[in-house]
Amino acid sequence: MKPVCVLGAGMTGLAAARELEAAGAPVRLFEREDVPGGVCGSLCQAGFTFDATGHLFHASRPETEAYLEDLGLWEKMVRHERRAAVWIDRHQTPYPIQINTWGLAPETRRDCLLGFIRAWAAGGGEPENFRQWVLDRFGEGLAKHFFFPYNEKLYRIGCEDLSLDWVGRYVPRPDLEEVVDGALGLHRGGAGYNAHFHYPREGGIRLLPDTMASRCRSLELGAEVRAIHLGQKWLELGSGERVEYSALILTNGLPWICDLLLDELPKEIAAARKALRWIRVLNVALGVEGEAPTDQHWLYFPDPELPFYRVGFPSNHGRLAPEGCHTVSIEVSMDPGSAEVEKEAPAAEAALADIGLLQPGRIRSRVIQVIDPAYVVYDHYRREALELLLPWLREHHLLPSGRWAEWKYSAMEDAIADGRKSASAVLELQGS
Ligand SMILES: Cc1cc2nc3c(=O)[nH]c(=O)nc-3n(C[C@H](O)[C@H](O)[C@H](O)COP(=O)(O)OP(=O)(O)OC[C@H]3O[C@@H](n4cnc5c(N)ncnc54)[C@H](O)[C@@H]3O)c2cc1C
């Protein structure tokens, strides 16, 4: 019997393969790297553990907790209440900024509050892009001081070029009372999808994929899928082996799925593939001597003068550094293909030192990573491109699954759900 094949042993592929194995289906899981986990991995160096930037687990579905419990992972995770802040003009105020402007400079706070009140009074229209949506919901002050510069730094395009397809879950909407209370410093607890999170007590985030992989008999490491023949339903590995599949679940990025296909792509499919946009993230991960300069888990930096959009202090939520040391993760957004790493990494460190959050002389360990792809850009072409690409691939018995293959913004919890859902879809099709 031909196996179900799964490309990629990140969280999505591991979840899919485990599900298929449990149902007794023949399955082969191919991972090109020598370790499982994909972007949910951790590197160890000189006693420090570094994730690919902050990787914090949000369990919003009841079945997620049960899934991790079954793997013996839940008891190894610690719950943390989020400590995150926004840094503007050397002032720091808790995140989300829209209900916490009290920590900002008085003029900035006034701008934000007045702008919000005016937008609230205007009642809002029918925004067609992220720029209008922000102005309608949050007003000019919050737009100018946070939402515009932060999102333009991260996504590297104007806010008018971003669609609204991603905002619902990730950008909390406050009411007027919350915003006024927030300007006066009257706290009411966390808001948003990440008000608390779970993280392994030790071992870094790779504890999750490592544990899943240890229960996965079908995993083959160092096995890169080099080509796929849609018509004849086989794939070719780097070793030259050809594997015929009954179904193929793919978890790599959608553009690269298209590039693996040996069959000629219809014109509109090739055009849709070209329209997909994303950004890379340069992660400068540092192990530093001494106490962390802040107890925050991470800080957001909208200021266009600073090269980074976010800086995390991961050892504030896990045992990731030797006694008396801490870890820092500096995140810089970069266009795909640009080769600026050698310039950007030292510039990011220097800028962090300049605002007093890093002592360069105390750096003991450094890992520089480029995460590519890192974030899908939700521009106005994305939806149209997906409406062509995803059904076309499914018609050809391929199942794109997870953050990159479905070309979306999603988290580790979603990866587990996506992988399991794809496995169920295959099993249903095959009548098991
Ligand atoms: C900067 C950043 C920060 C994030 N922070 C968080 C967070 O705090 N919390 C959270 O929940 N989520 C976070 N995420 C999202 C989370 O990492 C992803 O949702 C999840 O890890 C995606 O898993 P995946 O298996 O779909 O993809 P991946 O992890 O990318 O796995 C795909 C796998 O496919 C393999 N592969 C690719 N091509 C081939 C090939 N040709 N042959 C064989 N193997 C191949 C790759 O090596 C990789 O192992 C973050 C993501 C990024 C980029």
PDB file of C-alpha atoms in Angstrom, residues 10-16 61 212 401-403 408 410-421:
ATOM      1  CA  GLY A  10       7.828  21.110  12.243  1.00  0.00           C
ATOM      2  CA  MET A  11       4.868  21.197  14.616  1.00  0.00           C
ATOM      3  CA  THR A  12       2.349  20.780  11.781  1.00  0.00           C
ATOM      4  CA  GLY A  13       4.028  17.800  10.128  1.00  0.00           C
ATOM      5  CA  LEU A  14       4.702  16.065  13.444  1.00  0.00           C
ATOM      6  CA  ALA A  15       1.074  16.467  14.522  1.00  0.00           C
ATOM      7  CA  ALA A  16      -0.147  15.134  11.156  1.00  0.00           C
ATOM      8  CA  ARG A  61      -8.559  25.550  22.629  1.00  0.00           C
ATOM      9  CA  MET A 212       6.371  14.807  19.605  1.00  0.00           C
ATOM     10  CA  SER A 401      -1.148  22.499   5.980  1.00  0.00           C
ATOM     11  CA  GLY A 402       0.013  25.044   8.576  1.00  0.00           C
ATOM     12  CA  ARG A 403       1.333  28.594   8.727  1.00  0.00           C
ATOM     13  CA  LYS A 408      -1.226  32.717   6.967  1.00  0.00           C
ATOM     14  CA  SER A 410      -0.809  31.454  12.959  1.00  0.00           C
ATOM     15  CA  ALA A 411       0.768  30.008  16.079  1.00  0.00           C
ATOM     16  CA  MET A 412       2.136  26.691  17.392  1.00  0.00           C
ATOM     17  CA  GLU A 413      -1.254  25.731  18.769  1.00  0.00           C
ATOM     18  CA  ASP A 414      -2.743  26.241  15.296  1.00  0.00           C
ATOM     19  CA  ALA A 415       0.058  24.139  13.786  1.00  0.00           C
ATOM     20  CA  ILE A 416      -0.981  21.182  15.960  1.00  0.00           C
ATOM     21  CA  ALA A 417      -4.642  21.695  14.997  1.00  0.00           C
ATOM     22  CA  ASP A 418      -3.805  22.118  11.285  1.00  0.00           C
ATOM     23  CA  GLY A 419      -1.662  18.978  11.198  1.00  0.00           C
ATOM     24  CA  ARG A 420      -4.327  16.896  12.907  1.00  0.00           C
ATOM     25  CA  LYS A 421      -7.037  18.282  10.628  1.00  0.00           C
TER      26      LYS A 421
END
